[in-house]
Every structure is written in C-alpha cells, then in structure tokens.
Short mmCIF file of C-alpha atoms in Angstrom, two decimals:
data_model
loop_
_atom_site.label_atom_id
_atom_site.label_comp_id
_atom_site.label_asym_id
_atom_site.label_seq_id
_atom_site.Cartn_x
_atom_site.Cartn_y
_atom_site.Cartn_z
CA UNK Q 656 -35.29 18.45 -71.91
CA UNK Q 657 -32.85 15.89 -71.56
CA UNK Q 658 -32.01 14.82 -68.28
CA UNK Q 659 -27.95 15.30 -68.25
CA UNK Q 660 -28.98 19.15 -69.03
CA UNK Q 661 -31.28 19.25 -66.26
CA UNK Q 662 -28.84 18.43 -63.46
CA UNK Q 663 -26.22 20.82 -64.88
CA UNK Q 664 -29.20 23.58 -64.46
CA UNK Q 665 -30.18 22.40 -61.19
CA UNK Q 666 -26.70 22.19 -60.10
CA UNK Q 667 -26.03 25.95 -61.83
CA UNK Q 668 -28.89 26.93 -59.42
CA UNK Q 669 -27.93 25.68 -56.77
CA UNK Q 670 -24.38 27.45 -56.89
CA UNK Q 671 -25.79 30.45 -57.55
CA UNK Q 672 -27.87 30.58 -54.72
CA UNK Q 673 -25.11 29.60 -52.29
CA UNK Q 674 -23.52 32.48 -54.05
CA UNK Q 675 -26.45 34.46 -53.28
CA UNK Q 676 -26.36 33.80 -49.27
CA UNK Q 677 -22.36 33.94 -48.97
CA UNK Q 678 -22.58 37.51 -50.62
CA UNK Q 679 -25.00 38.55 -48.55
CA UNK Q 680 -23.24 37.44 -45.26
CA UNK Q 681 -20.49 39.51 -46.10
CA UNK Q 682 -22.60 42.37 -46.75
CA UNK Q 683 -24.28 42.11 -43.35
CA UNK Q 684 -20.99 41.96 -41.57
CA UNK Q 685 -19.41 44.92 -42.94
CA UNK Q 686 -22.62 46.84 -42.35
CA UNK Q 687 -22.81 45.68 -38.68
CA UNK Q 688 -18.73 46.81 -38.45
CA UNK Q 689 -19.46 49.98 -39.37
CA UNK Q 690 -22.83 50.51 -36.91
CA UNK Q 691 -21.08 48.69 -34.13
CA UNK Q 692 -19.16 50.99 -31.63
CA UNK Q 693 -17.77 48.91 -28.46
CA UNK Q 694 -18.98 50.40 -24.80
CA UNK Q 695 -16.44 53.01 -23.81
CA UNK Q 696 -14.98 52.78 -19.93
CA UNK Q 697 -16.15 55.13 -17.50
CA UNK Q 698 -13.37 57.61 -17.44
CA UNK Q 699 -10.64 57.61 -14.84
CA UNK Q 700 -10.36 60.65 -12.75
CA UNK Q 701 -6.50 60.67 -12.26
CA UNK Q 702 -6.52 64.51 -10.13
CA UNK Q 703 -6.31 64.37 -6.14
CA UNK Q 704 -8.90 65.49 -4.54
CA UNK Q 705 -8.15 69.28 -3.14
CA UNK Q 706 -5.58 70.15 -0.87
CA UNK Q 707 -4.13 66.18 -0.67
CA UNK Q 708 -1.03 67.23 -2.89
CA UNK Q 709 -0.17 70.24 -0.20
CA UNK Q 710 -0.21 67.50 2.52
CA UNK Q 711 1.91 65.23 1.25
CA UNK Q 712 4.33 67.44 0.03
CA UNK Q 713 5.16 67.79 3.41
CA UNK Q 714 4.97 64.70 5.13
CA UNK Q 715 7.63 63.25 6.48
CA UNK Q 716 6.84 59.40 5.64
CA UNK Q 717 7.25 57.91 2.20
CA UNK Q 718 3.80 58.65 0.54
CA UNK Q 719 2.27 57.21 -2.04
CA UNK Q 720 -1.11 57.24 -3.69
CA UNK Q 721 -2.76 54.58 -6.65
CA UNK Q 722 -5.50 55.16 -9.23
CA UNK Q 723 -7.84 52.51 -9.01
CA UNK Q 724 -5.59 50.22 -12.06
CA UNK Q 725 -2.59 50.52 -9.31
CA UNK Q 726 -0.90 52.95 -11.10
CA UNK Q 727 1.22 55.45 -8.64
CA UNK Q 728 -0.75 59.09 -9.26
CA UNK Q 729 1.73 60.48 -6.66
CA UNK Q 730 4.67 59.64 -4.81
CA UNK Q 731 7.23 61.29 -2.06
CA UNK Q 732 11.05 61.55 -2.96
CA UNK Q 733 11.02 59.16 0.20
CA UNK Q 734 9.08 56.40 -1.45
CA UNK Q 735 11.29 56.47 -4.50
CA UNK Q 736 14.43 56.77 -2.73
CA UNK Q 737 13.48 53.48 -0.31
CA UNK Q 738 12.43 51.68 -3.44
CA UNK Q 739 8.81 51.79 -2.92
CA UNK Q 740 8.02 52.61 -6.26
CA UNK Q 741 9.53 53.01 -9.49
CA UNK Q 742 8.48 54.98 -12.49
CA UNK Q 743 4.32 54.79 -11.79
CA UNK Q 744 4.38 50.90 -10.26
CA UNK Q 745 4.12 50.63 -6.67
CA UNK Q 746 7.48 47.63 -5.86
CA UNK Q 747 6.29 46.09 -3.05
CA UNK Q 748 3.75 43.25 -3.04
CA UNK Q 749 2.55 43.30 0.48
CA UNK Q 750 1.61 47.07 0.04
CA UNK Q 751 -0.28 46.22 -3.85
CA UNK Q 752 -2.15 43.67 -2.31
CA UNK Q 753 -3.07 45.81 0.83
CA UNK Q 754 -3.97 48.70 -1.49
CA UNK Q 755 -6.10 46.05 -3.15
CA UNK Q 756 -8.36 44.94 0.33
CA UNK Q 757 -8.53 48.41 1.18
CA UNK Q 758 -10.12 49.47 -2.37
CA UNK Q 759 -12.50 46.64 -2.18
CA UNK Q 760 -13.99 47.01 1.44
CA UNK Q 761 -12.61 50.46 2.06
CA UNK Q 762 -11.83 49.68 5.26
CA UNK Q 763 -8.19 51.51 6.57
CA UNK Q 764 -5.19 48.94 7.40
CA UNK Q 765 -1.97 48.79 9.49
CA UNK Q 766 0.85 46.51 9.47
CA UNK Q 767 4.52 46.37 9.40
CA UNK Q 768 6.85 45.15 6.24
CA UNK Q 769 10.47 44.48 5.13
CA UNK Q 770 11.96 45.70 2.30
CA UNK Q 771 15.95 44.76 0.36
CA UNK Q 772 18.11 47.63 2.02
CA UNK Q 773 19.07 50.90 0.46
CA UNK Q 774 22.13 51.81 2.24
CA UNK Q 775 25.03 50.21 2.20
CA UNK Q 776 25.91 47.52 5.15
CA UNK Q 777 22.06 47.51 5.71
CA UNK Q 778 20.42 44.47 4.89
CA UNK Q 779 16.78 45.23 5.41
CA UNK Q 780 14.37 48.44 5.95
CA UNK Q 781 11.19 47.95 8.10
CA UNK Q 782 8.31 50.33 7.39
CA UNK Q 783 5.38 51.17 9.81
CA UNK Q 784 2.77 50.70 6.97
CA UNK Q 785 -0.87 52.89 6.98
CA UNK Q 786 -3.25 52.52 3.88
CA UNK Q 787 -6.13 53.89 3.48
CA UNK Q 788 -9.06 54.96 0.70
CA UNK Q 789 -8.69 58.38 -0.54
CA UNK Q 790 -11.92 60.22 -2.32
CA UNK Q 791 -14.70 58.10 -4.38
CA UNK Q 792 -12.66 57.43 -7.40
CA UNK Q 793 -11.12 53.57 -6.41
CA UNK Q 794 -7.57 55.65 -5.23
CA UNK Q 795 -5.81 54.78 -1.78
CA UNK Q 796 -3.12 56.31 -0.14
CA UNK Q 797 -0.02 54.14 1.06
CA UNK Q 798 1.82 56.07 3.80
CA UNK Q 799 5.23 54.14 5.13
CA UNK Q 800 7.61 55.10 8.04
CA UNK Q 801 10.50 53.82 8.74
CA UNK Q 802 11.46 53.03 11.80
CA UNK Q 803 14.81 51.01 11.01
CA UNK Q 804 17.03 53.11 13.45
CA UNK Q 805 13.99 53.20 16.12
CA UNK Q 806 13.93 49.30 15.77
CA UNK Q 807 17.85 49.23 16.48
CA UNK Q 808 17.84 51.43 19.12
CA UNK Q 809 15.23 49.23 21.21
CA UNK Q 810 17.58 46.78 20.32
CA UNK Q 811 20.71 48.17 21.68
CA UNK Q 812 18.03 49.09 24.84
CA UNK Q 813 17.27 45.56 25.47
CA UNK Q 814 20.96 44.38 25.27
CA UNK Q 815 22.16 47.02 27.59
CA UNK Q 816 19.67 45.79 29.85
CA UNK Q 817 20.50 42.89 29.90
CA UNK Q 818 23.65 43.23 30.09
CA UNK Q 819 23.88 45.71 33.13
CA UNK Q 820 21.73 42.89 34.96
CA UNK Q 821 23.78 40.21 33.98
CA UNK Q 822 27.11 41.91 35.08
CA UNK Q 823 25.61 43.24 37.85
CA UNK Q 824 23.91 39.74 38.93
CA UNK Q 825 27.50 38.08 39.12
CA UNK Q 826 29.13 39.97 41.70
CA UNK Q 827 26.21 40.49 43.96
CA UNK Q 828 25.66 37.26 44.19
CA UNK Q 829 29.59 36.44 44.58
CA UNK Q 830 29.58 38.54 47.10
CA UNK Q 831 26.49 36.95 48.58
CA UNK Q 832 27.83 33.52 48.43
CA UNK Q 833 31.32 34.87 49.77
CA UNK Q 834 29.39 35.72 52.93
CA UNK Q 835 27.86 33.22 53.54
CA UNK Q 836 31.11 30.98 53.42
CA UNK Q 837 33.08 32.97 55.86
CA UNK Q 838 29.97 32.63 58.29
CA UNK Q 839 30.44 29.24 57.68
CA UNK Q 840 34.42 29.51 58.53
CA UNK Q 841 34.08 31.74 61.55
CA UNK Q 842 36.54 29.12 63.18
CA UNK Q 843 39.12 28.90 60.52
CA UNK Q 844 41.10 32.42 59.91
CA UNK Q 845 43.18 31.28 56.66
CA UNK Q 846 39.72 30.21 55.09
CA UNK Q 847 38.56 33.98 56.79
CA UNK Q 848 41.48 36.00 55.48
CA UNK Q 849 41.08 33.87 51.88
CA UNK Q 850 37.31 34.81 51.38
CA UNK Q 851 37.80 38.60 52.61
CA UNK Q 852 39.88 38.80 50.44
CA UNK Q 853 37.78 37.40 47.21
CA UNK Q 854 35.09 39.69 48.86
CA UNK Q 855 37.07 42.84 48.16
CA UNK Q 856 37.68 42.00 44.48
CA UNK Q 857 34.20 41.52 43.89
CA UNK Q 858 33.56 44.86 45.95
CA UNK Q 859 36.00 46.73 44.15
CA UNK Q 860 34.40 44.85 40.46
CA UNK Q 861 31.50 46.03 41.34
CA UNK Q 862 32.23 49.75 42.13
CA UNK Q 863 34.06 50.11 38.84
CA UNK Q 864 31.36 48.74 37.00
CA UNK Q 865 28.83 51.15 38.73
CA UNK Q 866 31.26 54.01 38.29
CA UNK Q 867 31.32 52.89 34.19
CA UNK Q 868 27.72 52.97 33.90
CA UNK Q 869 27.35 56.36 35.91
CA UNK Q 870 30.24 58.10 33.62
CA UNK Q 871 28.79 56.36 30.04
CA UNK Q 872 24.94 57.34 30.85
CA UNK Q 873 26.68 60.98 31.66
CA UNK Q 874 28.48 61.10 28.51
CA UNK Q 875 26.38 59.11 26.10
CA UNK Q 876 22.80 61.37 25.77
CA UNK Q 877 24.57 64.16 24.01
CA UNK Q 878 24.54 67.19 26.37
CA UNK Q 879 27.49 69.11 25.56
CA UNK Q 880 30.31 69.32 28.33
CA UNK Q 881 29.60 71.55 31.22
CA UNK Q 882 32.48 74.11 31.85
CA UNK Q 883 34.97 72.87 28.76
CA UNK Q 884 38.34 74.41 28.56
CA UNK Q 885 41.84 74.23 27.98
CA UNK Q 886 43.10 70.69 28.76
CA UNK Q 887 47.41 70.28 28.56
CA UNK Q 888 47.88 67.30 27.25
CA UNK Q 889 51.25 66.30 29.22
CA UNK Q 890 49.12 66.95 32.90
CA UNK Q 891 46.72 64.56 31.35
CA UNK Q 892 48.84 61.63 30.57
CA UNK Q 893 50.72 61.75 33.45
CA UNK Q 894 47.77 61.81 35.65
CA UNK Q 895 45.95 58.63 33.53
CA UNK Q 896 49.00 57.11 34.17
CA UNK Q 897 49.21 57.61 38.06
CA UNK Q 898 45.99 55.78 38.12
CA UNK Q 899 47.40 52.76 36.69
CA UNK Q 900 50.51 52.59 37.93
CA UNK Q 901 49.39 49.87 40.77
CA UNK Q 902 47.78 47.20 38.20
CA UNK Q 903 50.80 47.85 35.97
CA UNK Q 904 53.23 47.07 38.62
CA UNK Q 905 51.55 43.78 39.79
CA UNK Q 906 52.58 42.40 36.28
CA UNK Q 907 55.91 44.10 35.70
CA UNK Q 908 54.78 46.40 33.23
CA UNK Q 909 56.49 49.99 32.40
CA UNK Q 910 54.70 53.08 31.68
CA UNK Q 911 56.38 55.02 29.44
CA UNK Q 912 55.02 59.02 28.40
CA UNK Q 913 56.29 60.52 25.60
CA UNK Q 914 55.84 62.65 22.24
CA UNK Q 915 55.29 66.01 21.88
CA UNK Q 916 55.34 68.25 24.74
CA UNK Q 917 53.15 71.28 25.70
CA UNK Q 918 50.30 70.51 23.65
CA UNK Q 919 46.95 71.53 24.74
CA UNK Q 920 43.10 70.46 23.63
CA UNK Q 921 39.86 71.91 24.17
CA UNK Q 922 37.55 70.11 26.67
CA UNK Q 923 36.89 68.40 30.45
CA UNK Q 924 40.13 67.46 31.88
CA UNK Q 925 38.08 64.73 34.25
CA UNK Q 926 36.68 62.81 31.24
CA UNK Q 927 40.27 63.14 29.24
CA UNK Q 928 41.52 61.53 32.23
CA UNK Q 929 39.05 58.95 32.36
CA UNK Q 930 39.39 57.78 28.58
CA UNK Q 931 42.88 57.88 28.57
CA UNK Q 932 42.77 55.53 31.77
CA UNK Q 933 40.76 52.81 30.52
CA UNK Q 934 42.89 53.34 27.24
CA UNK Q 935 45.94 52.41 29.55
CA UNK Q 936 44.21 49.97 31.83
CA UNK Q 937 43.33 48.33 28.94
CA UNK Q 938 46.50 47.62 27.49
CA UNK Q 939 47.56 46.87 30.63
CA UNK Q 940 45.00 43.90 30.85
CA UNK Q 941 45.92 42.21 27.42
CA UNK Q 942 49.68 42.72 27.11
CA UNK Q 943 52.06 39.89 29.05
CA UNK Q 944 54.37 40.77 32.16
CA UNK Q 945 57.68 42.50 31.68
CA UNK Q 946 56.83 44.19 28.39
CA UNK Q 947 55.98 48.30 28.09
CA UNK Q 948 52.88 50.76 27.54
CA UNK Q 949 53.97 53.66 25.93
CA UNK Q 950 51.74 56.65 25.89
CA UNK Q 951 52.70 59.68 23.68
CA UNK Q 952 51.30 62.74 22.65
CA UNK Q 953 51.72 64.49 19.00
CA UNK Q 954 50.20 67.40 16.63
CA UNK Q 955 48.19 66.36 13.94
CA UNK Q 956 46.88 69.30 11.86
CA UNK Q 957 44.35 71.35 13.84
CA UNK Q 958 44.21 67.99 16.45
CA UNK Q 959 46.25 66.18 18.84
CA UNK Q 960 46.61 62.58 18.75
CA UNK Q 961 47.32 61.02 22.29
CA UNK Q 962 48.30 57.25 21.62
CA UNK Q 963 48.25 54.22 23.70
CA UNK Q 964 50.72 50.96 22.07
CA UNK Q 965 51.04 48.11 23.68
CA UNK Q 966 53.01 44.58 23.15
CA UNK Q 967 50.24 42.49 24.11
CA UNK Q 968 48.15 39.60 22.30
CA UNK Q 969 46.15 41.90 19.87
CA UNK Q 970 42.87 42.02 18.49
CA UNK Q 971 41.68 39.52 15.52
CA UNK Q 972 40.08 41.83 12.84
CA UNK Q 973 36.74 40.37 12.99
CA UNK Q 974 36.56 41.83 16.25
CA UNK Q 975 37.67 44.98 15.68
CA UNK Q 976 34.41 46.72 14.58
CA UNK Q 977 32.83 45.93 17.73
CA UNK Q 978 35.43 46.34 20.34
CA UNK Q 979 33.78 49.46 21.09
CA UNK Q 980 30.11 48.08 21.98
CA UNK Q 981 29.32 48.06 24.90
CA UNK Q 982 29.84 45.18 27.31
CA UNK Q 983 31.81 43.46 24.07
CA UNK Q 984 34.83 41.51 25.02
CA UNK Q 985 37.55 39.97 22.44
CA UNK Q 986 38.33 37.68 25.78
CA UNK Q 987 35.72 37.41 27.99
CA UNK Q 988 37.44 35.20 30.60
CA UNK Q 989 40.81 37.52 30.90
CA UNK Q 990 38.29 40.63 31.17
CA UNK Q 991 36.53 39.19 34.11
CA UNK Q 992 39.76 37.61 35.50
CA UNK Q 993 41.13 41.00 35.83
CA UNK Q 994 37.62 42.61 36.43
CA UNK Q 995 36.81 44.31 33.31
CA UNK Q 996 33.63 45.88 33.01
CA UNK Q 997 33.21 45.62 29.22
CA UNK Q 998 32.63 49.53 29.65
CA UNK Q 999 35.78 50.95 29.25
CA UNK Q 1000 36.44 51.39 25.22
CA UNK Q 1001 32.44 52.58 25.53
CA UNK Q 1002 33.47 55.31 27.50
CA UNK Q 1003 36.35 56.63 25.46
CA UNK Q 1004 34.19 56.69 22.16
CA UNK Q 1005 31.92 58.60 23.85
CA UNK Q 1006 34.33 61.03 25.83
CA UNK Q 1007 36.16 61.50 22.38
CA UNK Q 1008 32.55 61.92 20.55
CA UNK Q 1009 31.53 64.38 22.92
CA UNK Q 1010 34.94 66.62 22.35
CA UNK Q 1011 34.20 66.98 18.69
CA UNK Q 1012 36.70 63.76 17.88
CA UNK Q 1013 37.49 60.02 17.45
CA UNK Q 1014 39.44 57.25 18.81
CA UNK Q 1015 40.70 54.53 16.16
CA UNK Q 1016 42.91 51.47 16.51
CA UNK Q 1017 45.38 49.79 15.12
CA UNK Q 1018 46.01 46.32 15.80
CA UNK Q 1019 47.89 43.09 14.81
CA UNK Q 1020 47.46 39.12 16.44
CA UNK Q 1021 50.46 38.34 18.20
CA UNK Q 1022 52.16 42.03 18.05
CA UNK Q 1023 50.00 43.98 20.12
CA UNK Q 1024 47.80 47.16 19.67
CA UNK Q 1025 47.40 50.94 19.48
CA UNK Q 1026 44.27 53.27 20.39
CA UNK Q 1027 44.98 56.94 19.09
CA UNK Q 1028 42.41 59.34 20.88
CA UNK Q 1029 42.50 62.56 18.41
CA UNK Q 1030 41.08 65.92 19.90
CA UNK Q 1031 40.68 69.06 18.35
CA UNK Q 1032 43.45 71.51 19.42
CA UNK Q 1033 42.63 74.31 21.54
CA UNK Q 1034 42.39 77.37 19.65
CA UNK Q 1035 42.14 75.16 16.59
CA UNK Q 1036 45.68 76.35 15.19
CA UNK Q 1037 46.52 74.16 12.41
CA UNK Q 1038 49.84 72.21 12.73
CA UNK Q 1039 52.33 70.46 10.44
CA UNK Q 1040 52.04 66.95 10.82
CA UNK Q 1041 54.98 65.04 11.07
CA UNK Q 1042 55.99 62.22 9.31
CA UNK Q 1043 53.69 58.74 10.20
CA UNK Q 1044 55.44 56.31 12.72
CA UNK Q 1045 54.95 52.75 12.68
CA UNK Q 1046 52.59 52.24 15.65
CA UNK Q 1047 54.14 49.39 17.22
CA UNK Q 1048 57.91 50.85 16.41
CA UNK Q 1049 57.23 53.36 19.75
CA UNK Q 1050 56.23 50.37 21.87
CA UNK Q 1051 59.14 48.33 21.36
#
C-alpha cells in the first residue's frame, strides 16, 4: 500500500475512535442525569408546638417566634405595630443575631435594645428583650416589652428628686448661714434687723415651697377629689385675688375681676383657689410695676373659662411646652428673686386635670401673657359661646 494512503487510514482511525470515546461520554452523562437524584433536606416542621399559639395570643409583650431559617412562624399585633417584624422577617438585628446564639447553644438570653420610634415626637422605643428556644425543631421565641413610658417616668423620678433637694438645700442653708451672721452681729442692731429680715424671706420661701410639694403630691397620683361640688366662679376669683393683693401692691399692680357673672363649675373650691392663685401670683411676678392683671370669667359651651392676662415680659415659644414641668423656669433668677418655687403652673395642670379640664396659654415676647383655666360647668348645661376676644385686648 502506498504510504500517503496509509496515513489517511491511520488518521481516519484515529478520528473515528475519538469519535468513539466523545459519543460515549455523552452517553454516560445523560444516563448518570437521569439516575442521579440530589439529597432532599430534612423537612421543616413550621407548626408550634401545642398550646404555644393560645399563650401568645394573649400576652401582653410583642411576641415573636422564628423557624430555624429566621423566618417569623408567628408574631403579636404588638411586634408588627413597633416594627419588629415585617411580612415573615424579624427587623431588628440585635434580636436576629440573639435568636441566632440562642439556637446554637440553646441557652435563654436577656438584654435591653433601641429601636427608630413609632409615635410621633418619639424618637426611640426601648424593649426589655427575653429569647429563648422553643421545642426541638431549631425555633426560638423573641418576647419584647416595652418599657419606654416606665423608663421616662424614672426619669421624671430622678429629676424631681433632685430638684426638691436642690430647692430645698438653698434656703436651709441660707437660713443656716443667716444665723450664724447675726450671732456674729449680736452688737450691731442695723446688721440684726438686716439679717432677720433676709431670715424671714427665706422662712417664708421655704414654707411655700413645702406647701407646693404637699398640694402637687395631693393632686398629682390621681385620686379623684374628696367631697367635689358646686364651685361659683365669682367667690373664687375674688378670693385668689385677696391672696395676692399684698405682692401686687408692693409693685403697683391692679387687680382687676371681670367677665361673666354667676357662673358656677363642678369641683373643690380650695384647689380652684389655689390654681387660680399661682395663676395670679404668677403674672404678678413677670409683669413690670404700674401695669394691670385682669382676671375674668366666661361660658364656653358646657365649660367655663377663668382667664388670667397680664402686660408683662412674656414667654419665648420655645419655652412654652415646658412651662408647666415641674421646677421649670423661663427666668430662673426673677423666680428666685421673688421666691418662686417652680411649682406653681405644676399645680394648676394638675388641679385643672383632676376637674376633668385644661389650662392653656397664650403668650407673646414683649406683650405679655394669658393662662385660661377651662372647667366643666356644673350641671354640664351647654352654653353659647360668645364671640373670641383678643387675649391681651382685656388686659390693656
């Protein structure tokens, strides 16, 4: 055979058997797709064990329980309404990657989170946070409380406090100091009469600060007023304004009653007395000498509204949220110049919240200020209300 021939039939061969081995290949492979069936995963028992749905149903915490993929199985209107979870994810990271160390060591863990606010003007929500396994299946159960309001109420504790020892601390130890000095002037009467003198303003700071705190702790824990009753409006005024006749005198300042007469609210005559007082003594304190108070009465619907206008420096806006805090002052140095407790607007929220009302304020730097105390009307007889006054038109 000639040799060109011979390498085209070795060559033929030699296709033919690669042809041979690449057919075959593809024959194995398609047999070994069709025999081949990947492992399935163990299945996922996604039920609760017995009786856990009937519990949490009725807790009062935000509850929430994950499959062992993190998927929320169950969660509490609670959860969902705080933003703990949405559609069947769990939102908050801290809790996943608690859920997570419990699942793997099944040990039960505490702690204590923040999460964005929900409600408006709130900028965060603590949660009092308790996870823990739940059956043999990899699920856990996330329980949250929230203890926002408990958190802000220790708060307000702490201030008050501290507060009460503070204002406290300052005349005591006037007072203290005071003595000493006039032991130290036995020989010198002017310096006597002089120190005496600073001794009974820090007396008489004192007593009205520990008759504040006596009538606020009274009023503030909710019990409903002892012996309520029918409360004329006119006998009120006049009587708040007896009280402050003296301090209103020392600057040249009129007190002037007016409004509707005859009106009568339900409720404790004492505390109407006592909110309408620091009310006056108030605006007393802040306006200049030689100007007016005018306190007058009118029907509002089914209320009365009793306001106090003054002509006195007013209250910047920033500060008007919080003028009813306790212990807050817009001018700290005029309130303890003419021995302000920090009490007194305290007090009148409280009297007004306790007789089923409000007291609101209107106010304007540089053209004084009106607090309008509104009580429900005894007998609740809905009146016309008259047409609106400009506040500060009645105290000019």
């Amino acid at each position: 055979m000639p040799p060109r021939l011979l390498i085209v039939n070795e060559l033929l061969a030699s296709l033919a058997a690669m042809g041979g081995f690449v057919l075959g290949s593809f024959v194995m492979l398609a047999i070994r797709r069709q025999t081949y069936k990947p492992p399935e995963p163990d299945p996922v028992d996604d039920t609760l064990p017995p009786g856990v749905a009937s519990v949490l149903a009725v807790l009062p915490s935000s509850a929430v329980v994950l499959d062992r993929e993190d998927r929320v199985l169950r969660a509490s209107s609670a959860a969902r309404a705080f933003g703990l979870v949405r559609g069947e994810s769990l939102m908050a990271a801290e809790l996943l990657a608690l859920a997570r160390k419990v699942r793997r060591d099944g040990e039960i863990r505490e702690s204590e989170i923040e999460t964005a606010g929900r409600k408006f003007g709130q900028e965060s929500t603590s949660f009092a946070v308790r996870v823990a396994p739940l059956g043999s299946h990899g699920q856990v159960l996330v329980l949250a409380e929230d203890q926002t309001e408990r958190q802000r109420v220790e708060a307000v504790r702490r201030d008050f406090v501290a507060n009460v020892s503070h204002e406290l601390k300052t005349p005591v130890g006037a007072l203290s100091l005071l003595a000493e000095t006039i032991e130290d002037a036995a020989d010198d009467p002017e310096a006597v009469k002089r120190f005496s003198g600073r001794m009974q303003h820090e007396a008489a700071r004192l007593t009205y600060l520990v008759q504040d705190l006596i009538t606020l702790s009274r009023i503030q824990g909710g019990e409903p007023i002892p012996a309520p009753g029918q409360v004329p409006v006119d006998e009120t005024v006049h009587e708040a304004i007896d009280r402050c006749n003296t301090k209103a005198a020392a600057k040249d300042i009129t007190l002037v009653a007016g409004g509707t007469e005859g009106l009568k609210v339900w409720g404790d005559e004492e505390l109407l007395v006592t909110a309408l007082r620091n009310l006056i003594d108030n605006a007393v304190a802040y306006s200049p000498d030689h100007t007016r108070v005018v306190i007058s009465a009118r029907p509002a619907g089914n209320a009365v509204e009793v306001s106090v206008s003054d002509q006195g420096i007013g209250i910047p806006e920033s500060a008007q949220e919080r003028i009813f805090e306790r212990f807050f002052r817009v001018d700290a140095a005029r309130s303890r110049a003419t021995g302000g407790t920090g009490l007194g607007l305290a007090i009148v929220k409280h009297v007004a919240g306790a007789h089923g009302g409000e007291v609101t304020v209107w106010s304007k730097e540089g053209s004084g200020s009106t607090f309008t105390l509104r009580l429900p009307a005894f007998g609740g007889q809905a009146v016309p209300v008259p047409s609106t006054i400009i506040p500060q038109e009645a105290a000019k």
